[in-house]
PDB file of C-alpha atoms in Angstrom:
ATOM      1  CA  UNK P 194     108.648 114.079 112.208  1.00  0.00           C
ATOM      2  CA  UNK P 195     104.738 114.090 112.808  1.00  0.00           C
ATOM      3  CA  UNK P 196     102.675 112.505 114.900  1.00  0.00           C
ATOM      4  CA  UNK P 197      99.241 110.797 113.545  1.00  0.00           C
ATOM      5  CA  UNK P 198      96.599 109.028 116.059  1.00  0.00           C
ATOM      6  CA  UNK P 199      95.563 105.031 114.620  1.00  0.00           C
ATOM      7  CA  UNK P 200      93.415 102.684 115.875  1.00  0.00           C
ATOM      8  CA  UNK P 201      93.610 101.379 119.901  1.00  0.00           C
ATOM      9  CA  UNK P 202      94.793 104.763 121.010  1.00  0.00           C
ATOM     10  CA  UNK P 203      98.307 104.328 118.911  1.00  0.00           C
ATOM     11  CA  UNK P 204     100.730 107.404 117.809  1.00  0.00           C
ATOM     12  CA  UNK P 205     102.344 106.770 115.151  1.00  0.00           C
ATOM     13  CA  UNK P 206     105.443 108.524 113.971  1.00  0.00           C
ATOM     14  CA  UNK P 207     105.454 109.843 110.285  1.00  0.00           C
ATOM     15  CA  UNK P 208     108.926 110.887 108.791  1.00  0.00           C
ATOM     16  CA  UNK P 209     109.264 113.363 106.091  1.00  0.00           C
ATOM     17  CA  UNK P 210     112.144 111.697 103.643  1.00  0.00           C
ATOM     18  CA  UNK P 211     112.501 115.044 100.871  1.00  0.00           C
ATOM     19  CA  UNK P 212     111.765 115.354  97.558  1.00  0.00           C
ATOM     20  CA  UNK P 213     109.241 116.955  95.241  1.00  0.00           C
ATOM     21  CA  UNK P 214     106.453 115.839  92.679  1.00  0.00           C
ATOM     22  CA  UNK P 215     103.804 113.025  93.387  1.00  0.00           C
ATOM     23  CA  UNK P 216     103.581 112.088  97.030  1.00  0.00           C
ATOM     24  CA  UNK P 217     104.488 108.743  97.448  1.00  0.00           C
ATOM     25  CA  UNK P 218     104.074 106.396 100.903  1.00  0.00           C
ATOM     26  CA  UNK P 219     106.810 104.001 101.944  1.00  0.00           C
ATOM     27  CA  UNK P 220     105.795 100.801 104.381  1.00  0.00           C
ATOM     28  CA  UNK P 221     108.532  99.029 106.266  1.00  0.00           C
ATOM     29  CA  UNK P 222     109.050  95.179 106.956  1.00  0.00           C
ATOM     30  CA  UNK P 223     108.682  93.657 110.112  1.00  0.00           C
ATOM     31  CA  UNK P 224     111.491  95.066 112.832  1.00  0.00           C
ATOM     32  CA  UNK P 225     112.424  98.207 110.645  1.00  0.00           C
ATOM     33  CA  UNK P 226     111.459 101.795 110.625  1.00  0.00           C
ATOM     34  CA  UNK P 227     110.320 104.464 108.704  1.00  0.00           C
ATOM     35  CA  UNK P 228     113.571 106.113 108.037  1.00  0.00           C
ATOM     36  CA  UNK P 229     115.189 102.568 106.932  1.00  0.00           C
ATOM     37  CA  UNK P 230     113.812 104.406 103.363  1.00  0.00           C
ATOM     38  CA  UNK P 231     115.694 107.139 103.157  1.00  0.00           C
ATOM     39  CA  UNK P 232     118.449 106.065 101.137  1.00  0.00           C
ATOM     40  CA  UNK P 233     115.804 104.687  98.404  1.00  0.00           C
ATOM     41  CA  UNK P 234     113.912 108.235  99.179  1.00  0.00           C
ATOM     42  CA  UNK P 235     117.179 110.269  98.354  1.00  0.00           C
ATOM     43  CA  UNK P 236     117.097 108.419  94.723  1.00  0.00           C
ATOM     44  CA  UNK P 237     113.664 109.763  93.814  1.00  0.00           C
ATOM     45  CA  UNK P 238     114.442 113.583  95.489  1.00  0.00           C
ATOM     46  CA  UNK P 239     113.483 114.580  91.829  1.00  0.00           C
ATOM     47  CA  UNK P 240     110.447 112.885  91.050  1.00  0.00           C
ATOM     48  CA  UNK P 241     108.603 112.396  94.422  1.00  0.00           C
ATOM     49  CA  UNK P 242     107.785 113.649  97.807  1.00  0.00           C
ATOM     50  CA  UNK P 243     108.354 110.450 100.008  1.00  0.00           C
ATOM     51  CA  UNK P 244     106.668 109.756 103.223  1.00  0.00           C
ATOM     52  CA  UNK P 245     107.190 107.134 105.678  1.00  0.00           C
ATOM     53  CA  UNK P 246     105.334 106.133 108.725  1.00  0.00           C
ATOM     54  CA  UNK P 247     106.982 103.806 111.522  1.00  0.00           C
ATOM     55  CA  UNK P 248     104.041 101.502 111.820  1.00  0.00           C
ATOM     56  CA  UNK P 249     102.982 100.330 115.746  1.00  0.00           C
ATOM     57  CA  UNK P 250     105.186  98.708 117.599  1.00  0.00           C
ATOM     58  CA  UNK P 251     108.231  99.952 115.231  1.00  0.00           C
ATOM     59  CA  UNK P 252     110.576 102.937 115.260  1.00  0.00           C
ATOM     60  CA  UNK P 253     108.880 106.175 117.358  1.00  0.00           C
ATOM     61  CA  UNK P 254     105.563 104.910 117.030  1.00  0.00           C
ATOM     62  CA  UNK P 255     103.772 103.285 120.270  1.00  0.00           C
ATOM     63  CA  UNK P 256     101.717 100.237 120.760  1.00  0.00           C
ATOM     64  CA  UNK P 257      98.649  99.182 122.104  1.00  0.00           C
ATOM     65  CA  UNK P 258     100.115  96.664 124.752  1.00  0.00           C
ATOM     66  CA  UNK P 259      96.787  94.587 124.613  1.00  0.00           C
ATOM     67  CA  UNK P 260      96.473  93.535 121.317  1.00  0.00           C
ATOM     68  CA  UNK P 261      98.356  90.869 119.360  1.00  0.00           C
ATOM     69  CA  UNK P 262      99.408  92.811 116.292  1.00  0.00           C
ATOM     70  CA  UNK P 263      96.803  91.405 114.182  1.00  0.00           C
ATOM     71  CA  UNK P 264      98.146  92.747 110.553  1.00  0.00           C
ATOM     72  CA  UNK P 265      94.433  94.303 110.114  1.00  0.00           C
ATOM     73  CA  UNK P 266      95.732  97.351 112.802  1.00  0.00           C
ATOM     74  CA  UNK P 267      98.651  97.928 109.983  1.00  0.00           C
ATOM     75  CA  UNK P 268      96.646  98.038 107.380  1.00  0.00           C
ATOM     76  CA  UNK P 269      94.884 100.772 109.649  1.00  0.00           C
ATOM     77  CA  UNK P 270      97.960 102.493 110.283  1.00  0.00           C
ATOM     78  CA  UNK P 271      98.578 103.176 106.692  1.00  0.00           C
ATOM     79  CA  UNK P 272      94.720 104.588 106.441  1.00  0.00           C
ATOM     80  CA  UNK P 273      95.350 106.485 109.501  1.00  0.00           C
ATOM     81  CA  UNK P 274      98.389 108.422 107.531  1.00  0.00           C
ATOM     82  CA  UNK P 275      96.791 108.910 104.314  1.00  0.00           C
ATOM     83  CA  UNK P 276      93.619 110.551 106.089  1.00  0.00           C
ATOM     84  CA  UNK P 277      96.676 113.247 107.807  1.00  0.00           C
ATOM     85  CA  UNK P 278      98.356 113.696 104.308  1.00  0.00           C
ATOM     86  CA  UNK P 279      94.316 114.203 102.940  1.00  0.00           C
ATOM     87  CA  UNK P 280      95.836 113.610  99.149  1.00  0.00           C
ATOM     88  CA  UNK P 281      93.162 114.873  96.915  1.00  0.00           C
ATOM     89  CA  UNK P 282      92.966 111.583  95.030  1.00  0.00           C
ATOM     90  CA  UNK P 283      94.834 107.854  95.220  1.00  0.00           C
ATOM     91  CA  UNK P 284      98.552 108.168  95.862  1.00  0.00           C
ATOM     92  CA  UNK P 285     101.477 106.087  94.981  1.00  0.00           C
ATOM     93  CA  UNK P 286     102.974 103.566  97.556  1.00  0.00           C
ATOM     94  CA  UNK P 287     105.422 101.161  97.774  1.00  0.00           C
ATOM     95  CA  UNK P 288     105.768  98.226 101.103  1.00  0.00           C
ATOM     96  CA  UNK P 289     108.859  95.754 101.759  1.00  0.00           C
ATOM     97  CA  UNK P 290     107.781  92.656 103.317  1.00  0.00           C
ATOM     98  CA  UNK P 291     104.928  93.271 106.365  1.00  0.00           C
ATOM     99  CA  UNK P 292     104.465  97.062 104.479  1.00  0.00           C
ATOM    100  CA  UNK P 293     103.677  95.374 101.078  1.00  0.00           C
ATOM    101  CA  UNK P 294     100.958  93.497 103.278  1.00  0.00           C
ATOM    102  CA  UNK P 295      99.800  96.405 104.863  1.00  0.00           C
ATOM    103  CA  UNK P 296      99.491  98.364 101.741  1.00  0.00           C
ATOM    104  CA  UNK P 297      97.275  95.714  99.963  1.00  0.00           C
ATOM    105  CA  UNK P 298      95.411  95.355 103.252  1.00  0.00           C
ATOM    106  CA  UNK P 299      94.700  98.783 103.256  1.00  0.00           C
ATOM    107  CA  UNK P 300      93.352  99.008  99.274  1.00  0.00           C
ATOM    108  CA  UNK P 301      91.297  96.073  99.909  1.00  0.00           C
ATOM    109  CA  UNK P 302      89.693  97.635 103.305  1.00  0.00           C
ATOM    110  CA  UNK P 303      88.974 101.135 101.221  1.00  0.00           C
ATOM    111  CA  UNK P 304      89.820 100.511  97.386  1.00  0.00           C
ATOM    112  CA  UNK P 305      90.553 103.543  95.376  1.00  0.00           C
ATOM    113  CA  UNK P 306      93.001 104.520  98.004  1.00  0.00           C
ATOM    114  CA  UNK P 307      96.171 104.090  95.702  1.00  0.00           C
ATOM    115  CA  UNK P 308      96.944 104.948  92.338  1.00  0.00           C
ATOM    116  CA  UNK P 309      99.104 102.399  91.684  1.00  0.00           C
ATOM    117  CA  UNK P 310     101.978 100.115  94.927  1.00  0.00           C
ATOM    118  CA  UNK P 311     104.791  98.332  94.480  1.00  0.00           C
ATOM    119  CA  UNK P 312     105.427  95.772  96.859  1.00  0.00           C
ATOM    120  CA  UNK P 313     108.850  93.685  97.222  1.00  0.00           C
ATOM    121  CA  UNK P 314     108.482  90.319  98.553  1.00  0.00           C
ATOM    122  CA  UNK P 315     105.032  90.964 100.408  1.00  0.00           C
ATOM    123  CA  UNK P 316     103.715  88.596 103.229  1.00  0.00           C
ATOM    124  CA  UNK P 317     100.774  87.650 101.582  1.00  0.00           C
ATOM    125  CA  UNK P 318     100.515  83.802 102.314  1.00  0.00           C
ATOM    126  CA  UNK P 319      98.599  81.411  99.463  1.00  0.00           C
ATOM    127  CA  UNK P 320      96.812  79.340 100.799  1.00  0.00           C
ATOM    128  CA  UNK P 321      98.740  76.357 101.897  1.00  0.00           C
ATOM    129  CA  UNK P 322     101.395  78.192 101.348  1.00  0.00           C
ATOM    130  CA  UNK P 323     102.355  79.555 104.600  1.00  0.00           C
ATOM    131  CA  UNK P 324     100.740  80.853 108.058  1.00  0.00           C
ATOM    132  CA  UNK P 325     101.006  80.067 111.681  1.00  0.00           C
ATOM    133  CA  UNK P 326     103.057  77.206 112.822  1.00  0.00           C
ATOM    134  CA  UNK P 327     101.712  73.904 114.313  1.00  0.00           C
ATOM    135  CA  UNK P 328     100.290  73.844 117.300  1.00  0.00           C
ATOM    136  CA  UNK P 329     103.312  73.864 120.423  1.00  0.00           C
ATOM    137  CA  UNK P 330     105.630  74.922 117.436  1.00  0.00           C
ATOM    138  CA  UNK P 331     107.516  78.762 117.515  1.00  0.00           C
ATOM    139  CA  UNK P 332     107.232  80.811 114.233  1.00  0.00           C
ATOM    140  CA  UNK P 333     110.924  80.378 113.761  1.00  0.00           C
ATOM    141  CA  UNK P 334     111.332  84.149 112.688  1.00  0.00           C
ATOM    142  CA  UNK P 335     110.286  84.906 116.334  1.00  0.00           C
ATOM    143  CA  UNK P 336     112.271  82.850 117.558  1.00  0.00           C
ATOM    144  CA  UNK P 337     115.213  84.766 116.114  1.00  0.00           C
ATOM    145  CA  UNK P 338     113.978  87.853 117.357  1.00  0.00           C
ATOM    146  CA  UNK P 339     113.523  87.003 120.699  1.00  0.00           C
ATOM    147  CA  UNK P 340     117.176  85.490 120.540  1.00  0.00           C
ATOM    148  CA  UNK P 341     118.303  88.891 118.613  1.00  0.00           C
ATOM    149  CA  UNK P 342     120.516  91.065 120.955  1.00  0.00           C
ATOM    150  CA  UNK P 343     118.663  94.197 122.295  1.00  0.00           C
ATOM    151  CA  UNK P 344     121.517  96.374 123.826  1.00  0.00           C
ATOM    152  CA  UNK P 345     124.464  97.466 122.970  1.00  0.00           C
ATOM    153  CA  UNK P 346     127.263 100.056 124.209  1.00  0.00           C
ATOM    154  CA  UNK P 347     126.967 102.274 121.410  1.00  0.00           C
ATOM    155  CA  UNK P 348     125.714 103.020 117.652  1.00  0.00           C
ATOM    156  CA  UNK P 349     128.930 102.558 116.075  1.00  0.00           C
ATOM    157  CA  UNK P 350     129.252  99.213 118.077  1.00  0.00           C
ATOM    158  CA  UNK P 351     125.757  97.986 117.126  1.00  0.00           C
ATOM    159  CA  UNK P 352     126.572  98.729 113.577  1.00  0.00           C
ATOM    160  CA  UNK P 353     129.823  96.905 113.159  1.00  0.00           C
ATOM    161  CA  UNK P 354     128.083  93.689 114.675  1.00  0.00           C
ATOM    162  CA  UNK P 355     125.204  94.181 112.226  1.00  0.00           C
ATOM    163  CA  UNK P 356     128.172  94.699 109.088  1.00  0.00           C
ATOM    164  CA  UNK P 357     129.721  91.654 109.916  1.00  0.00           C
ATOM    165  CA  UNK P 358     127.533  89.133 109.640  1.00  0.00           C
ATOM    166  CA  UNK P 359     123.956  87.742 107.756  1.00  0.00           C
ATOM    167  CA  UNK P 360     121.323  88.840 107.515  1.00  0.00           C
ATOM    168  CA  UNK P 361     121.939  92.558 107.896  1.00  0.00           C
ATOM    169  CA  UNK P 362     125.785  92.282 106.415  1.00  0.00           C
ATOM    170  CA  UNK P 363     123.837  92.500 103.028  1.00  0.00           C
ATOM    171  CA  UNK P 364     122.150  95.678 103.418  1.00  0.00           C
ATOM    172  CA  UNK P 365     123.855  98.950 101.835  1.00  0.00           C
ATOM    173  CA  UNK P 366     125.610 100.995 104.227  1.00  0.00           C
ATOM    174  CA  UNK P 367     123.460 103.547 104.317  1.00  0.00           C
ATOM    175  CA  UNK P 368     120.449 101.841 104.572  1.00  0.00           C
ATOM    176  CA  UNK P 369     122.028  99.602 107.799  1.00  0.00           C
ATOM    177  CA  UNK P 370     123.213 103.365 108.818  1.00  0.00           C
ATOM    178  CA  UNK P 371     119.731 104.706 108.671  1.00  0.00           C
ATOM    179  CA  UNK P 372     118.236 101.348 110.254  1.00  0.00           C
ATOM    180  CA  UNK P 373     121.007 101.361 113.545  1.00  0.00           C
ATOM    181  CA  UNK P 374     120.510 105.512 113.895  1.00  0.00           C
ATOM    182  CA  UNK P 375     117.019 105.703 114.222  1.00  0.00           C
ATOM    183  CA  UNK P 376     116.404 102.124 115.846  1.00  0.00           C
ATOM    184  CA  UNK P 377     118.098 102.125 118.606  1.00  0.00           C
ATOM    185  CA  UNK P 378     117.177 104.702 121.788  1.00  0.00           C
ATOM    186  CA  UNK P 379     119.542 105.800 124.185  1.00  0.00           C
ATOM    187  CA  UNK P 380     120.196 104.609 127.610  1.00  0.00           C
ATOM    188  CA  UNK P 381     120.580 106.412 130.838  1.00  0.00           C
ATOM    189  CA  UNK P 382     123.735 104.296 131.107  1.00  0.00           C
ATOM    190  CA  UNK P 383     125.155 105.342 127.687  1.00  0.00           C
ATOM    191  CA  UNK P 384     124.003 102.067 125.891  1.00  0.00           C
ATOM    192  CA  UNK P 385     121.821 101.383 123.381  1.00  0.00           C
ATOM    193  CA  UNK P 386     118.616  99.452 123.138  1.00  0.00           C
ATOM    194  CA  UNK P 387     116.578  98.432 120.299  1.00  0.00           C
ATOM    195  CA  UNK P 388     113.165 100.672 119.787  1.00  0.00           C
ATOM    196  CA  UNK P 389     111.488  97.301 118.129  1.00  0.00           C
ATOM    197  CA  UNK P 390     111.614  95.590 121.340  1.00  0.00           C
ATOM    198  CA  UNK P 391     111.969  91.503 120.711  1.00  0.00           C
ATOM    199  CA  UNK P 392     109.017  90.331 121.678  1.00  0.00           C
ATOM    200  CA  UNK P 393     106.696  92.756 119.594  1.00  0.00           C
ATOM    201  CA  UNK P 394     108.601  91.810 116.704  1.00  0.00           C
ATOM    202  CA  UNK P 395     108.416  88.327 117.319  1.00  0.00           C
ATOM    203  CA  UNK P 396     104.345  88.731 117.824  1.00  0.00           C
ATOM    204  CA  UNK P 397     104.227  90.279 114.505  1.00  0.00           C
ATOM    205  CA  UNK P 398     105.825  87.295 112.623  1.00  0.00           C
ATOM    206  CA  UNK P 399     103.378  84.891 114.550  1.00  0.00           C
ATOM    207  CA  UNK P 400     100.824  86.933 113.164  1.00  0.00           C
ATOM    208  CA  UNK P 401     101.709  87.052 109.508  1.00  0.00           C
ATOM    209  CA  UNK P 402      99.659  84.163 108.767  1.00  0.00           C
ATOM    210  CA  UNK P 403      96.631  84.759 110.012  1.00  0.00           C
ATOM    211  CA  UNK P 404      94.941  87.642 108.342  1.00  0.00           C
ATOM    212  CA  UNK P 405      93.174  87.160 104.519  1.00  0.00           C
ATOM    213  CA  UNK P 406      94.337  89.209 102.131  1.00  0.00           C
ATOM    214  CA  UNK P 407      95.357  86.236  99.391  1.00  0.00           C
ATOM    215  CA  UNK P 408      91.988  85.636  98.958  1.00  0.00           C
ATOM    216  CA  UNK P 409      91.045  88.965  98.583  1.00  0.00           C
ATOM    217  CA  UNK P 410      93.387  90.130  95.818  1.00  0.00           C
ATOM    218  CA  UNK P 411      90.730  90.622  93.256  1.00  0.00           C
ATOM    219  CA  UNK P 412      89.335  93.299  94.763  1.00  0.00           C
ATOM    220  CA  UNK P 413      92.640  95.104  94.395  1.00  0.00           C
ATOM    221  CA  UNK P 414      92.053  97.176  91.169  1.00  0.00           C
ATOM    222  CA  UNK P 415      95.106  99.215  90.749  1.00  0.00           C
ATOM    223  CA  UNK P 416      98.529  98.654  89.207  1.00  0.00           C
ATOM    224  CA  UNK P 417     100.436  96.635  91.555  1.00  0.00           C
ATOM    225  CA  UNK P 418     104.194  95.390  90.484  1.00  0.00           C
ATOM    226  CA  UNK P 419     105.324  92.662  92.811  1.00  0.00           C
ATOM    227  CA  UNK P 420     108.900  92.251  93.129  1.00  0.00           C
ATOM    228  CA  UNK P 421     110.831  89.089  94.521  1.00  0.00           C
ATOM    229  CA  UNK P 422     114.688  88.716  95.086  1.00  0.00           C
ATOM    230  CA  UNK P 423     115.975  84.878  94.867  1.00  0.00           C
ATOM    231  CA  UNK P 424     114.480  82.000  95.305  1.00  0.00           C
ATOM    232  CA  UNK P 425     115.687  79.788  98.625  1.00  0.00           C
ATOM    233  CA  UNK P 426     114.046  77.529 101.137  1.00  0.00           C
ATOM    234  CA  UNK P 427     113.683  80.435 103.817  1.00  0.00           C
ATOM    235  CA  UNK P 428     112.808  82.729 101.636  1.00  0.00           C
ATOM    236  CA  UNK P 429     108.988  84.046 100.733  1.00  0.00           C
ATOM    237  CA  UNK P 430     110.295  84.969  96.981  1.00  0.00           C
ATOM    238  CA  UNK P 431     108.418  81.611  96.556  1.00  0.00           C
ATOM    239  CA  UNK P 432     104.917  83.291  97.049  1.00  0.00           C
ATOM    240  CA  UNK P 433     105.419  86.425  95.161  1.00  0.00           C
ATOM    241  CA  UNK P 434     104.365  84.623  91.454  1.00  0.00           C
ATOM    242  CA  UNK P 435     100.916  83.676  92.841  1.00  0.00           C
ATOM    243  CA  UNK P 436     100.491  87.058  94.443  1.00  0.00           C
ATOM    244  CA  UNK P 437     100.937  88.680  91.214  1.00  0.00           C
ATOM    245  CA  UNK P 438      98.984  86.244  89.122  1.00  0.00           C
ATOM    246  CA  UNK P 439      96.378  86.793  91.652  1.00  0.00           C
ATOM    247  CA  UNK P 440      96.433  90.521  91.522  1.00  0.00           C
ATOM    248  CA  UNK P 441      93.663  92.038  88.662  1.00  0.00           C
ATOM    249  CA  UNK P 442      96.499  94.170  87.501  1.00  0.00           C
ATOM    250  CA  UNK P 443      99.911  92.516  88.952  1.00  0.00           C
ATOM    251  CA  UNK P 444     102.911  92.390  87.478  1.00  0.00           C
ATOM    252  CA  UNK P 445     105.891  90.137  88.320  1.00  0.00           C
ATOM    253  CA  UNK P 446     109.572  91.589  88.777  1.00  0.00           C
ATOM    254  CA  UNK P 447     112.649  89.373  89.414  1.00  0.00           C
ATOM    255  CA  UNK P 448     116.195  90.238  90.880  1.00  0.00           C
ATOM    256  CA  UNK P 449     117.469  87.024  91.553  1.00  0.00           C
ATOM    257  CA  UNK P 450     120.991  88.625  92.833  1.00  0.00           C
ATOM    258  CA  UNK P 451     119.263  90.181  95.767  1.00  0.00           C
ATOM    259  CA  UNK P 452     117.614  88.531  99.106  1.00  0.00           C
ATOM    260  CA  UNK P 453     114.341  89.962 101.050  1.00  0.00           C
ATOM    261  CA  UNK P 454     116.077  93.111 101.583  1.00  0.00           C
ATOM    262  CA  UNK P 455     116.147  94.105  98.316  1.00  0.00           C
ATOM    263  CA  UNK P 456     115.136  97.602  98.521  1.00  0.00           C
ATOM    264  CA  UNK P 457     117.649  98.035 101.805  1.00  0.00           C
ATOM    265  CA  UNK P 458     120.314  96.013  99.967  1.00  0.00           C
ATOM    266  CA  UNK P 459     120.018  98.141  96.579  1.00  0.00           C
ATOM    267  CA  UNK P 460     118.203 101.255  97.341  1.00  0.00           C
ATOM    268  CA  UNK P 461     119.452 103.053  93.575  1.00  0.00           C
ATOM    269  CA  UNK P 462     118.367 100.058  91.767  1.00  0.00           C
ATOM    270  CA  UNK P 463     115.076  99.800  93.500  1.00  0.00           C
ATOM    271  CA  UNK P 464     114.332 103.625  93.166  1.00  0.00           C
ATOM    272  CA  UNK P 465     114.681 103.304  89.825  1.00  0.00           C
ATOM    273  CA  UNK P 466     111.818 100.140  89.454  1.00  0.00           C
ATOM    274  CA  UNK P 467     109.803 101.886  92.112  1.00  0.00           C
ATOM    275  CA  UNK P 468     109.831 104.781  89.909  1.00  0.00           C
ATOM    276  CA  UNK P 469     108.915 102.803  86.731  1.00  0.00           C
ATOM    277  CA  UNK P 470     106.053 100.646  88.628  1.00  0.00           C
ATOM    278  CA  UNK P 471     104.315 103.899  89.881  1.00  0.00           C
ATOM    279  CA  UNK P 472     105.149 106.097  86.686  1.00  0.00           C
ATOM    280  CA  UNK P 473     107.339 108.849  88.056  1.00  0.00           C
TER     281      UNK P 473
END
C-alpha cells in the first residue's frame, strides 16, 4: 500500500492487487474498498497489473471532514492516482457503482485519460431518472447505512452476519472475505468497527444525484462497456441502457442472474468481460 495526496488535503490509500501487462485501475462502489477487487484482480494476474485506490472517506483513505462528498472530489481522487502511477499514455479502468461514476467523471474533467472503462451498474442518473430525494425526505440508501451495524466482536463474527443474510449473502466468499478483512479496524477492546463510518457513507448516497455527468456523456470519447445485472424496482440496472446509448462509444452488457454486486458476486465471470471490454 501507497499513499497519494487528493484534493482538500485527503490521503488516499492505493493498493497494489498483482499481476503483469497493461496497468489497469479498479474504482469501488459506495461503502467498499480498494481491496474488495482482489478476487476479480487475481483472475487477470496474467494479463494486467491491477491497481486500486480506496477513494475518501472509504477503506485507509481519510476525509476532508468539511465537505459533503460532492462526487466531483472522486472523480479527483481517481486523477490524483493516475498523476502517481504517471502512465505514459490513457490506461484501462474499470468502476462498480459510485467508481463507474467516478471514472466517467474523471474522463470528462481531463478526456484522453483512459484508453478504454468498463463500468457495472454506474450511478450516472438520467435526467428524471433519479437524484436527491424530496425535500424533508432521507435518501433511503442512507438511511440503511446509518441503521447498518458498525461494531462487532470480531472478523469472523462480522463475516458470518454478513453470509447470512441480503444484500452481502450474495457476494462470493472471497470477495465478502476481502471486503470484512480490510474494512473493519481494530478496537482497543478487541472489537471491530467499520473503516466506512455510517454517516460518510450515507452522505455519499445523498450525494449521488447531484453532480452532471449524464449530460456530459458525449464528451466521453473512449470505449466504454456498461454492464447491468437484473432489472428490479431498487435496482439502478434501469439506468444503465440510457447511459450506454448516451455514451459516443458505449456498449451495453446484460447478466440478468446477477444483482449490483456483480463484479463482487462473480469476480471470474466479470474478469473475463472486463478483460474483453478493455482488450486484454
Amino acid at each position: 500500500m501507497r499513499h497519494v495526496a487528493s484534493t482538500d488535503g485527503v490521503v488516499l490509500a492505493v493498493h497494489e492487487l498483482g499481476g503483469s501487462g497493461p496497468l489497469v485501475l479498479l474504482a469501488h462502489a459506495t461503502g467498499f474498498h480498494g481491496r474488495v477487487w482482489a478476487p476479480l484482480a487475481a483472475h487477470l494476474a496474467d494479463r494486467a497489473r491491477c491497481v486500486a485506490p480506496d477513494l475518501r472517506g472509504h477503506g485507509d483513505s481519510t476525509v476532508d471532514p468539511g465537505h459533503p462528498f460532492h462526487w466531483d472530489r472522486f472523480a479527483d481522487d481517481v486523477l490524483a492516482v493516475v498523476d502517481d502511477l504517471d502512465p505514459p499514455g490513457p490506461i484501462l479502468a474499470a468502476g462498480h457503482s459510485k467508481g463507474g461514476a467516478a471514472l466517467l467523471l474523471a474522463e470528462q474533467r481531463r478526456p484522453g485519460t483512459f484508453a478504454a472503462l468498463y463500468c457495472f451498474e454506474p450511478i450516472v442518473f438520467p435526467p428524471g431518472r433519479g437524484g436527491p430525494p424530496g425535500e424533508g425526505d432521507e435518501h433511503p440508501l442512507a438511511a440503511g447505512a446509518l441503521r447498518r451495524r458498525q461494531v462487532f466482536p470480531s472478523r469472523d463474527e462480522a463475516f458470518a452476519n454478513y453470509a447470512s443474510k441480503p444484500p452481502f449473502a450474495s457476494l462470493h466468499p472471497d470477495a465478502l472475505r476481502a471486503y470484512v478483512d480490510h474494512g473493519f479496524a481494530d478496537e482497543p477492546d478487541g472489537t471491530v468497527r467499520l473503516k466506512c463510518l455510517g454517516e460518510n457513507e450515507a452522505q455519499v448516497y445523498r450525494m449521488g444525484g447531484n453532480h452532471g455527468a449524464f449530460d456530459r456523456l458525449g464528451e466521453v470519447r473512449c470505449p466504454v462497456t456498461v454492464a447491468r445485472g437484473a432489472l428490479s424496482p431498487m435496482s439502478p440496472a434501469g439506468i444503465a441502457e440510457p447511459i450506454a446509448a448516451a455514451l459516443p462509444h458505449g456498449v451495453l452488457e446484460v447478466h440478468d442472474d446477477l444483482g449490483h454486486f456483480g463484479p463482487l458476486e462473480d469476480p471470474a465471470r466479470i474478469a473475463d468481460r472486463v478483460a474483453a471490454a478493455l482488450g486484454l
